mmCIF file of C-alpha atoms in Angstrom:
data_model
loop_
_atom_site.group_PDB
_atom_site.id
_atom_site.type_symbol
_atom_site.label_atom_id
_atom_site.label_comp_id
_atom_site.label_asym_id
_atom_site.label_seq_id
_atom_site.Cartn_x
_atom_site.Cartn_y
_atom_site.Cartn_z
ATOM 1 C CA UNK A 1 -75.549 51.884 -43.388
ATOM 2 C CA UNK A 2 -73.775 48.786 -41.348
ATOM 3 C CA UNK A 3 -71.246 51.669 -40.017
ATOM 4 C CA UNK A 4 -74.433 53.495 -38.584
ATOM 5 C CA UNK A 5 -75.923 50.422 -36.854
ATOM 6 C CA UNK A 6 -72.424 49.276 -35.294
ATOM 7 C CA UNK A 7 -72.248 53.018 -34.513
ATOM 8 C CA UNK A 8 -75.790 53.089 -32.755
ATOM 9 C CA UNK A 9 -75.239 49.888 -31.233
ATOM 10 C CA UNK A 10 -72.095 50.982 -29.263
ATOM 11 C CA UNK A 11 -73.466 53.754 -28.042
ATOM 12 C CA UNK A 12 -76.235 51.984 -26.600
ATOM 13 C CA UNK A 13 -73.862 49.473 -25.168
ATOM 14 C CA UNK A 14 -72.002 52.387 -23.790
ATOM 15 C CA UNK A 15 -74.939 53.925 -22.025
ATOM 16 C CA UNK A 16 -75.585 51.111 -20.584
ATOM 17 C CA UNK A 17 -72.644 50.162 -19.422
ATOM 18 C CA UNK A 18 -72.302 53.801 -17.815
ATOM 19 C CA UNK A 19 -75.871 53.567 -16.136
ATOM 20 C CA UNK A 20 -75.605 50.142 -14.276
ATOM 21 C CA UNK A 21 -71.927 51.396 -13.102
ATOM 22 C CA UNK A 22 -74.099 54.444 -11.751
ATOM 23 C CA UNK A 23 -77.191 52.150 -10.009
ATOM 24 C CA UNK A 24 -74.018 50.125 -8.645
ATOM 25 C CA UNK A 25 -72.642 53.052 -7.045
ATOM 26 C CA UNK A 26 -76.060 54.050 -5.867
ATOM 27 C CA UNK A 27 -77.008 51.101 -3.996
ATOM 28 C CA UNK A 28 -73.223 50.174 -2.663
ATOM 29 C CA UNK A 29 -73.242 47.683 0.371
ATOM 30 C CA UNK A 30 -72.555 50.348 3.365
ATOM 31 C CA UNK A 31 -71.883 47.722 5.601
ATOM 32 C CA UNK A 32 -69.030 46.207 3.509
ATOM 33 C CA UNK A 33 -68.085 50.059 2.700
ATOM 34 C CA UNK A 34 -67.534 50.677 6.281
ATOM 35 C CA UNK A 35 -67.141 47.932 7.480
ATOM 36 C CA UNK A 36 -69.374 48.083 10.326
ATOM 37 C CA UNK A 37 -66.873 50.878 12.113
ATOM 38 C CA UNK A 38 -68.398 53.998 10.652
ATOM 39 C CA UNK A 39 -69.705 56.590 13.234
ATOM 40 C CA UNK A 40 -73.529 56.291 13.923
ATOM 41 C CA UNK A 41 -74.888 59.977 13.109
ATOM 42 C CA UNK A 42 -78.090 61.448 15.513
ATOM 43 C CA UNK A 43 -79.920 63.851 14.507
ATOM 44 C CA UNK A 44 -83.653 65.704 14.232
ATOM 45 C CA UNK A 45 -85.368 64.280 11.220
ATOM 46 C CA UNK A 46 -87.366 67.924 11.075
ATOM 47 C CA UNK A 47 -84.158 69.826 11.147
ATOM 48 C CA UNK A 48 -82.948 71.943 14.173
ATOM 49 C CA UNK A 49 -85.764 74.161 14.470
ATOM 50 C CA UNK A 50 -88.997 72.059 14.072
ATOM 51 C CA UNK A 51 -92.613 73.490 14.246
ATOM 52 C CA UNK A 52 -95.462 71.369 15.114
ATOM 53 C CA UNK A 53 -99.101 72.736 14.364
ATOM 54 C CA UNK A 54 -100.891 70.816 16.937
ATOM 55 C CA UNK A 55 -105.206 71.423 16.422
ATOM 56 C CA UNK A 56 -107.140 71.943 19.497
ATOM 57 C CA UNK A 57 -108.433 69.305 21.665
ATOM 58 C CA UNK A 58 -110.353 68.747 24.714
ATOM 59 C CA UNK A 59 -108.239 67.719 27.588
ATOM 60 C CA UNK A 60 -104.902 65.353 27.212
ATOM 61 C CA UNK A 61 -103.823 64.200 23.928
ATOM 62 C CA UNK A 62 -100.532 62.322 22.633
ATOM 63 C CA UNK A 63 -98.920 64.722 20.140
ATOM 64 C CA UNK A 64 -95.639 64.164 18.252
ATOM 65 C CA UNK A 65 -93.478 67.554 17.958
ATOM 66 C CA UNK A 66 -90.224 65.769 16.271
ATOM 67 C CA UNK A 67 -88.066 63.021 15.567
ATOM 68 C CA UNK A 68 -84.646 61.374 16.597
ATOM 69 C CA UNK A 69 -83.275 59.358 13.758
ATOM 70 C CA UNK A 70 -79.932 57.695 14.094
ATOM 71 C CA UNK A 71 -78.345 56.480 10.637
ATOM 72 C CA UNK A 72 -76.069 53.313 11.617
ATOM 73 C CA UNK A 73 -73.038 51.695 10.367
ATOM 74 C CA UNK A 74 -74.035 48.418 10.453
ATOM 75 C CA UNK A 75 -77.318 45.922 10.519
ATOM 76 C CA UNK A 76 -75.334 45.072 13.813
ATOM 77 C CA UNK A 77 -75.810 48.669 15.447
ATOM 78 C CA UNK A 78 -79.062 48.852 14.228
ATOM 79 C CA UNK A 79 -79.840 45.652 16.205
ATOM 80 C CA UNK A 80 -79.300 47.637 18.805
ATOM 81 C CA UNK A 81 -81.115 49.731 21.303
ATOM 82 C CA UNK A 82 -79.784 53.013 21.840
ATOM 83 C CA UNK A 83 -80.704 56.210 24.155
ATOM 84 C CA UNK A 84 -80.510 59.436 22.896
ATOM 85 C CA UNK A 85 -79.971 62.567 25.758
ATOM 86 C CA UNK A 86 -81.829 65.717 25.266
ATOM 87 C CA UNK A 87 -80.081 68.464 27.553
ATOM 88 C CA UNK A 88 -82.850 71.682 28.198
ATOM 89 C CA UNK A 89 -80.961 74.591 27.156
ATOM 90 C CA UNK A 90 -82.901 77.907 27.759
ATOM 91 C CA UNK A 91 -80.166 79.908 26.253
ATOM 92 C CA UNK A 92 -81.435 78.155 22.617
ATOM 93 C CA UNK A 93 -84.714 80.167 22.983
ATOM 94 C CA UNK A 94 -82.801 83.691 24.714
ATOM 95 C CA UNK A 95 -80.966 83.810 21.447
ATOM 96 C CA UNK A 96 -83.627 83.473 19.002
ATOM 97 C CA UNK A 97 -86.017 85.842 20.435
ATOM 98 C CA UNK A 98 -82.112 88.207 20.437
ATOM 99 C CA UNK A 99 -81.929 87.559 16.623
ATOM 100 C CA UNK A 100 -85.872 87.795 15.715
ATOM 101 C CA UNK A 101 -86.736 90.702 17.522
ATOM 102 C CA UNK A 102 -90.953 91.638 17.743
ATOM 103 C CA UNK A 103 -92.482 94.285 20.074
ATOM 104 C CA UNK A 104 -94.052 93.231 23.399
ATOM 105 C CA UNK A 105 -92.854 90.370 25.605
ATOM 106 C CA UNK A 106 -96.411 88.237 24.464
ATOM 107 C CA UNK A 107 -95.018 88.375 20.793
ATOM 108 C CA UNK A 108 -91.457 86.254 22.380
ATOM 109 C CA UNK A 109 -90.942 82.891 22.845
ATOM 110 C CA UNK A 110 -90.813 81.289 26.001
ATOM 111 C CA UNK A 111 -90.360 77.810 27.290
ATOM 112 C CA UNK A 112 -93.206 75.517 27.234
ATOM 113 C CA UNK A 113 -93.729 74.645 31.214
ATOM 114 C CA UNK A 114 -93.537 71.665 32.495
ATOM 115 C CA UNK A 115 -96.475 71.372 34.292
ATOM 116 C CA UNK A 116 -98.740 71.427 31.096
ATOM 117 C CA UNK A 117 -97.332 68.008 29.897
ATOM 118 C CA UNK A 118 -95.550 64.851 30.420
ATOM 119 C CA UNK A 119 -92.832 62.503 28.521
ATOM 120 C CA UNK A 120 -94.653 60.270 26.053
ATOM 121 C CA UNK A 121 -93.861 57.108 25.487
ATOM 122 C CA UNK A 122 -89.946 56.025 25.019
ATOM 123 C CA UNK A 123 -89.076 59.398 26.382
ATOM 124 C CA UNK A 124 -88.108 59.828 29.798
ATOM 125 C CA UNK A 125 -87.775 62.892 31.938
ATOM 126 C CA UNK A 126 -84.220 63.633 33.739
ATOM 127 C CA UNK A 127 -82.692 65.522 36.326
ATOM 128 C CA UNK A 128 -81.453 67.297 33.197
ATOM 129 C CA UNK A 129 -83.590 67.069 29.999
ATOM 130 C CA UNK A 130 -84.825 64.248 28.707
ATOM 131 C CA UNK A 131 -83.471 60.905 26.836
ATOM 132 C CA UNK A 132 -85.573 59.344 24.019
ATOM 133 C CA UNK A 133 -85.120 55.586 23.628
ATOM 134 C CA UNK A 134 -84.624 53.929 20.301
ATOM 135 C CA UNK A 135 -85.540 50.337 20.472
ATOM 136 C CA UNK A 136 -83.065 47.692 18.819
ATOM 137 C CA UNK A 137 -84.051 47.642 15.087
ATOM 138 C CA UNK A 138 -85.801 51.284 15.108
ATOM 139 C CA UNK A 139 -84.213 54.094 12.743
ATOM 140 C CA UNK A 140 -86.628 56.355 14.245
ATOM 141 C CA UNK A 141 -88.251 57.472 17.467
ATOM 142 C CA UNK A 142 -90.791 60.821 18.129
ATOM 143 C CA UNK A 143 -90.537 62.948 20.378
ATOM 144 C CA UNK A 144 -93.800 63.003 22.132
ATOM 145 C CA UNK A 145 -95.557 64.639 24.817
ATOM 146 C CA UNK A 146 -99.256 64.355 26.511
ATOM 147 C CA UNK A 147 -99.929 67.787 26.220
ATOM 148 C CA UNK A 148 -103.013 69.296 28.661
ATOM 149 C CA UNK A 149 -104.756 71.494 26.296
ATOM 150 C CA UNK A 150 -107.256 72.856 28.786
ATOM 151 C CA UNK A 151 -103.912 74.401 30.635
ATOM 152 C CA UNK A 152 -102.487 75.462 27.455
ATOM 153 C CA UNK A 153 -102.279 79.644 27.173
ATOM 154 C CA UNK A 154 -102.951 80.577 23.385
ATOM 155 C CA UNK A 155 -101.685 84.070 24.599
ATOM 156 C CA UNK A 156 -98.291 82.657 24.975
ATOM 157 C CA UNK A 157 -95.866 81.746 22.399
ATOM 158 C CA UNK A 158 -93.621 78.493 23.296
ATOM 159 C CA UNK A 159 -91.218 76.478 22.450
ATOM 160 C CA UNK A 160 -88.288 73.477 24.179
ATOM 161 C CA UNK A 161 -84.854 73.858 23.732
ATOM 162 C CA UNK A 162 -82.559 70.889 23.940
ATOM 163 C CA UNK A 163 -78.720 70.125 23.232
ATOM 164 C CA UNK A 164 -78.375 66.625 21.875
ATOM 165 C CA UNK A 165 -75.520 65.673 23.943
ATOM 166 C CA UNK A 166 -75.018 61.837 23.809
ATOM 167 C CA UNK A 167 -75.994 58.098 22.964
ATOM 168 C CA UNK A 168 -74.913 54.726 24.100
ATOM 169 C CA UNK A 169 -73.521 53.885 21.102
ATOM 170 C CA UNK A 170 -70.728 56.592 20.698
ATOM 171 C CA UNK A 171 -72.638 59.016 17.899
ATOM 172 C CA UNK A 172 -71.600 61.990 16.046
ATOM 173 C CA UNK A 173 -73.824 64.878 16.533
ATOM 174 C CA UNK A 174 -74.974 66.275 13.329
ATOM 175 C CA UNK A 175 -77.274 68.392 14.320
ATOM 176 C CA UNK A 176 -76.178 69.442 18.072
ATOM 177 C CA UNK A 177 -79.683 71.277 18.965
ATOM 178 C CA UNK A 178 -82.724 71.646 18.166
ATOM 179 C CA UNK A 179 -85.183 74.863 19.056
ATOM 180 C CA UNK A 180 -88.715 72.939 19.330
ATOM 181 C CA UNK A 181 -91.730 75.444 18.510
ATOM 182 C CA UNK A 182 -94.871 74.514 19.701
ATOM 183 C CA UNK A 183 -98.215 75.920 17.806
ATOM 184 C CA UNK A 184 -101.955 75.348 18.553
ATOM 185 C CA UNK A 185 -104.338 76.034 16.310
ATOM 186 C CA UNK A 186 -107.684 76.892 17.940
ATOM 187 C CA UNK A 187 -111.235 75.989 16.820
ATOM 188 C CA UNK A 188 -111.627 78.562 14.000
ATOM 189 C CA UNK A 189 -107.922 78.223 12.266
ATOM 190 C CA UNK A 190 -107.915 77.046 8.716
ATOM 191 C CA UNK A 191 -108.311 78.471 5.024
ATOM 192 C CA UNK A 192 -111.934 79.596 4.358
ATOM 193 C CA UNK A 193 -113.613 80.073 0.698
ATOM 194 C CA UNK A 194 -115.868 82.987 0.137
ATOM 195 C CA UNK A 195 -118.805 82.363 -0.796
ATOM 196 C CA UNK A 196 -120.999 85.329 -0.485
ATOM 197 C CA UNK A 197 -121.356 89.015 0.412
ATOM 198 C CA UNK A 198 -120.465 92.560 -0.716
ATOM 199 C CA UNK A 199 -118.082 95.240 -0.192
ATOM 200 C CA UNK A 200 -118.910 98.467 -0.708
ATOM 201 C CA UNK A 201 -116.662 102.370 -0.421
ATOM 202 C CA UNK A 202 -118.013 105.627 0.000
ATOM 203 C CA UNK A 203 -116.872 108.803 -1.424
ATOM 204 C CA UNK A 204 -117.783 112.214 -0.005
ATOM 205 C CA UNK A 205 -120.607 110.397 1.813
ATOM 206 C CA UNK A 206 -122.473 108.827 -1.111
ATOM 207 C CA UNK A 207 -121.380 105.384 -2.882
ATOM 208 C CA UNK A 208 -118.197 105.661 -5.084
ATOM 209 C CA UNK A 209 -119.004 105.407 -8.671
ATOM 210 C CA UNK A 210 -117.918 104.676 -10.581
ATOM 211 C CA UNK A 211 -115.692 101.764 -8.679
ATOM 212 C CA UNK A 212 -113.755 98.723 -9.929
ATOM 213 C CA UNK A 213 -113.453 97.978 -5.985
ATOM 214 C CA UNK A 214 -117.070 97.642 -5.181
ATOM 215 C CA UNK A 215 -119.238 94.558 -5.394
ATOM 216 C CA UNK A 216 -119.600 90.995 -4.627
ATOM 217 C CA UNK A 217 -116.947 89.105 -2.911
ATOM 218 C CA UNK A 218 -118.575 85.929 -4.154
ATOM 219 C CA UNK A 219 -115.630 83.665 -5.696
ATOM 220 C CA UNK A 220 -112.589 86.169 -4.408
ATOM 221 C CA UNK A 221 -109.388 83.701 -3.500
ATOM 222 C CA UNK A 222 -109.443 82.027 -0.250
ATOM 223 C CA UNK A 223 -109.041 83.972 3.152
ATOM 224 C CA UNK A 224 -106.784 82.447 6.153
ATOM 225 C CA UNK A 225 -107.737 82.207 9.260
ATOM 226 C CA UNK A 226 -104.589 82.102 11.874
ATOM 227 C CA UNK A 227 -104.573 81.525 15.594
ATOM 228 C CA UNK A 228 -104.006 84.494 17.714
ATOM 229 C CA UNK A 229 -105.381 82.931 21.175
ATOM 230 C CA UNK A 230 -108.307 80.656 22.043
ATOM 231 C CA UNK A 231 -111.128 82.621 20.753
ATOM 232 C CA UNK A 232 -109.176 84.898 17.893
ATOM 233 C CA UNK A 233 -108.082 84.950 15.295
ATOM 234 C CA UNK A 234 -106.081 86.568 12.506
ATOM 235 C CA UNK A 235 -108.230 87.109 9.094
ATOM 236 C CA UNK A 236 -105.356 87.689 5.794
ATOM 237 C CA UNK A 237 -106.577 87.521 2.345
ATOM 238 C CA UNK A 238 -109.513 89.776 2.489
ATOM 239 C CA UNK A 239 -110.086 91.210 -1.126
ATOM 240 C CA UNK A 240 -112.327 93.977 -2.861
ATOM 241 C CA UNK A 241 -114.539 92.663 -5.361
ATOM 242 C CA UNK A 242 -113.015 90.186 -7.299
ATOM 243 C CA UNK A 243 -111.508 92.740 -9.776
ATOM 244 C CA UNK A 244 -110.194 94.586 -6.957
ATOM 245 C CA UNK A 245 -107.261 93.229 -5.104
ATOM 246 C CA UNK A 246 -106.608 92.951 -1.426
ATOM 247 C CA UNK A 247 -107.752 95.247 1.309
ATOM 248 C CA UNK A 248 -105.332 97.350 2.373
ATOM 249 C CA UNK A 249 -104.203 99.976 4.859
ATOM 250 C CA UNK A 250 -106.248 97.858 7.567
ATOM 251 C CA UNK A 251 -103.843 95.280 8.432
ATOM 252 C CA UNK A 252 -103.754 93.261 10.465
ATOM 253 C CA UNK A 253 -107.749 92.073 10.904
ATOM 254 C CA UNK A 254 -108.656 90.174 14.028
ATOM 255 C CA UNK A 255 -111.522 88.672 14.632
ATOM 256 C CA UNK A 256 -112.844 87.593 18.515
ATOM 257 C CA UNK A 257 -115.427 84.935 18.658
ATOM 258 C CA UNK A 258 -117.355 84.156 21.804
ATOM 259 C CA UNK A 259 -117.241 80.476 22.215
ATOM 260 C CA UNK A 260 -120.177 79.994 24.554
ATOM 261 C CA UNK A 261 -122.981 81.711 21.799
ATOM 262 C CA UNK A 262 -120.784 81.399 18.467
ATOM 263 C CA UNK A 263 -121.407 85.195 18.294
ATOM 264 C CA UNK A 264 -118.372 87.017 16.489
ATOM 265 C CA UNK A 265 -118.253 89.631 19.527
ATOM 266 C CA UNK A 266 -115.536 92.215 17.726
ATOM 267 C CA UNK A 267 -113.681 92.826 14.590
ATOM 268 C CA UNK A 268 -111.264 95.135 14.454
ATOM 269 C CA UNK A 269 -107.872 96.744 12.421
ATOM 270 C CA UNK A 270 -104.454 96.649 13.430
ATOM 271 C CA UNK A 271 -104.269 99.994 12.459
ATOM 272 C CA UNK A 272 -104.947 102.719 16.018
ATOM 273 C CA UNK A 273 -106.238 105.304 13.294
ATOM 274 C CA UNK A 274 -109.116 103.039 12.041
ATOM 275 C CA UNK A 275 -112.270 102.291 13.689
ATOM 276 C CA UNK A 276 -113.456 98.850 12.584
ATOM 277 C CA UNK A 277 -116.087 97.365 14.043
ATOM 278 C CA UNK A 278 -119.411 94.658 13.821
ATOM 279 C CA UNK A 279 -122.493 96.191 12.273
ATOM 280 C CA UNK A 280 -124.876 97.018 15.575
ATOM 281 C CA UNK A 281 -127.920 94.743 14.821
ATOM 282 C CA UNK A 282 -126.573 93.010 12.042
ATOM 283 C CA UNK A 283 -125.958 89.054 12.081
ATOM 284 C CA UNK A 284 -122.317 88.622 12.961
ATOM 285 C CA UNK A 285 -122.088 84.476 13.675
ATOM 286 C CA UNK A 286 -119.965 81.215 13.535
ATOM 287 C CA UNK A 287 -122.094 78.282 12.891
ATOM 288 C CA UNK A 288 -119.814 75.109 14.167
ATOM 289 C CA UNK A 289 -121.859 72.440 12.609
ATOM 290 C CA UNK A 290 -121.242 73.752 9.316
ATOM 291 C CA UNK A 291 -117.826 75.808 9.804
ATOM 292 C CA UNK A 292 -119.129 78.934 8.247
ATOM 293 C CA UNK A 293 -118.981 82.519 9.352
ATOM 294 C CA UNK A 294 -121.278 85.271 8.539
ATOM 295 C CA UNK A 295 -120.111 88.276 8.891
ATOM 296 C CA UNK A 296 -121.228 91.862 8.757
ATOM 297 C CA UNK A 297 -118.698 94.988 9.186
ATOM 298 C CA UNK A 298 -117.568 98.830 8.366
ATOM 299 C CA UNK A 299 -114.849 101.082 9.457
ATOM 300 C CA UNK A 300 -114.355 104.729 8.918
ATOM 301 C CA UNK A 301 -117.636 104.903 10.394
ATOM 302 C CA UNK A 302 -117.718 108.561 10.943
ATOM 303 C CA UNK A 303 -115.576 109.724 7.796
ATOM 304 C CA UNK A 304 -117.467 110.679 4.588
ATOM 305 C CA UNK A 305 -115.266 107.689 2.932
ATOM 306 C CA UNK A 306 -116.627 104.646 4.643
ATOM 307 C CA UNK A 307 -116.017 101.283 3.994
ATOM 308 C CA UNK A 308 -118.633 98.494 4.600
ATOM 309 C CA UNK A 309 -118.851 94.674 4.183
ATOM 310 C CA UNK A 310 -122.023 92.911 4.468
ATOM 311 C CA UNK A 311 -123.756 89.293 3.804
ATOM 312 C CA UNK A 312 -119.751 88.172 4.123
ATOM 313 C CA UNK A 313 -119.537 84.072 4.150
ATOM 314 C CA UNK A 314 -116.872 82.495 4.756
ATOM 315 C CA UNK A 315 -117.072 78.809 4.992
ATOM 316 C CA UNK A 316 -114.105 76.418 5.987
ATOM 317 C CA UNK A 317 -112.179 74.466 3.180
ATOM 318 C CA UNK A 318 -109.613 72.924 4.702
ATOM 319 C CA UNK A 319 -106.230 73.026 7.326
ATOM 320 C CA UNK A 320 -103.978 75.707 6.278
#
């Protein structure tokens, strides 16, 4: 019995002794490690190719799309202000749209002009890019930009391409570009619940039935809603009644909104072949005050295998 306690009792010594070695090596003093000569290391906290999904606003506003860090050597560097460069590098954004190729020159990237923003604060424009100051004491400085959202072209995909070329301190680049995308989300963007309507299919001109695909859509899993341009957007998600499963064979769904009456204006398939399309006369609305679409649709219109969704509400949940 005493064997088993001096047994039990080493052991727990033992793992002791093994776990404060470990929390020792885990918070080792990098300034006596180094000692204060190590390299200081730049880079993009968001990685090289950052995306920032920026919402809609009226006019200017201060957004953030990424940020410099710089990991120091020493408290003594870190006391220290620094300036990082940012060279523009177009050929960054010529080579993704080369390895990611997508039809039509709307669906490419191109670089976000100029004349739609200006250098936030601690970031300063130059004959060459841009430099991003890092105050004495600061780990950390964002990238920001006052971007003109009333000049801003939803129809256009964007993006800012910079080398990170140098500091004052004598860095090592990491990280030696980053490929900035820029994304606004308009009005409508978000994930929406459904909370009422049906969906109905036709077969040989009369009602399929029976049908597990008919029915309410009441409770079916939540539908995205993804920025195309200003006033359209992208619906994914759509199910059959809840038993049913997705919608298929119509992707992509858009869905135009006219922002002046809130009147959804035209729905319509990705697919040439199918002729989707608002309900004439029936209510087909976005109600801003509550974030809540009502919808009312068909396609196959003049094919005895319709399809038909009416009383659809969708009604906003949350960012997506």
């Amino acid at each position: 019995m005493k064997q088993n306690i001096f047994k039990y009792l080493f052991l727990g010594l033992a793992t002791s002794f093994v776990f404060t070695s470990c929390r020792k090596d885990d918070f080792v003093d990098k300034d006596n490690e180094l000692g204060g000569k190590g390299a200081t290391v730049v880079k993009v906290y968001e990685g090289n190719e950052p995306t920032a999904f920026l919402e809609a606003s009226a006019g200017t506003k201060l957004v953030s799309l990424f940020s410099v860090r710089r990991d120091a050597p020493s408290n003594a560097v870190m006391n220290q202000p620094t300036t990082v460069t940012l060279t523009y590098d177009a050929s960054l954004i010529t080579a993704y749209n080369a390895a990611h190729p997508v039809s039509g020159a709307p669906n490419t990237y191109i670089a976000l002009p100029e004349t739609i923003f200006t250098p936030g604060p601690g970031v300063t424009k130059t004959a060459t890019g841009y430099t991003v100051n890092i105050g004495a004491g600061e780990f950390a400085k964002d990238f920001a930009i006052n971007l003109n959202f009333a000049l801003y072209d939803f129809n256009k995909k964007y993006a800012l391409p910079f080398k990170i070329t140098s500091d004052a301190t004598g860095t090592v680049m990491t990280q030696p570009t980053v490929l900035s995308f820029v994304s606004v989300k308009n009005a409508y963007d978000g994930v929406y619940s459904s909370v009422a309507g049906t969906v109905t299919r036709y077969a040989g001109g009369v009602v399929e039935n029976p049908s597990t695909l008919n029915g309410s859509m009441a409770g079916n899993p939540d539908v995205r809603l993804v920025t195309v341009n200003a006033t359209t957007v992208q619906i994914s998600g759509l199910n059959w009644t809840n038993s049913g499963g997705g919608i298929g064979g119509v992707d992509p769904i858009t869905m135009t909104i006219d922002p002046a009456t809130n009147a959804v204006t035209q729905i319509r398939s990705g697919v040439a072949t199918t002729t989707m399309s608002v309900i004439p006369g029936a209510v087909n609305k976005y109600d801003p005050a509550t974030k809540t679409f009502t919808l009312n649709f068909d396609w196959n219109q003049l094919l005895p295998n319709k399809r038909e969704v009416k009383g659809l509400v969708l009604t906003y949940k949350g960012v997506r």
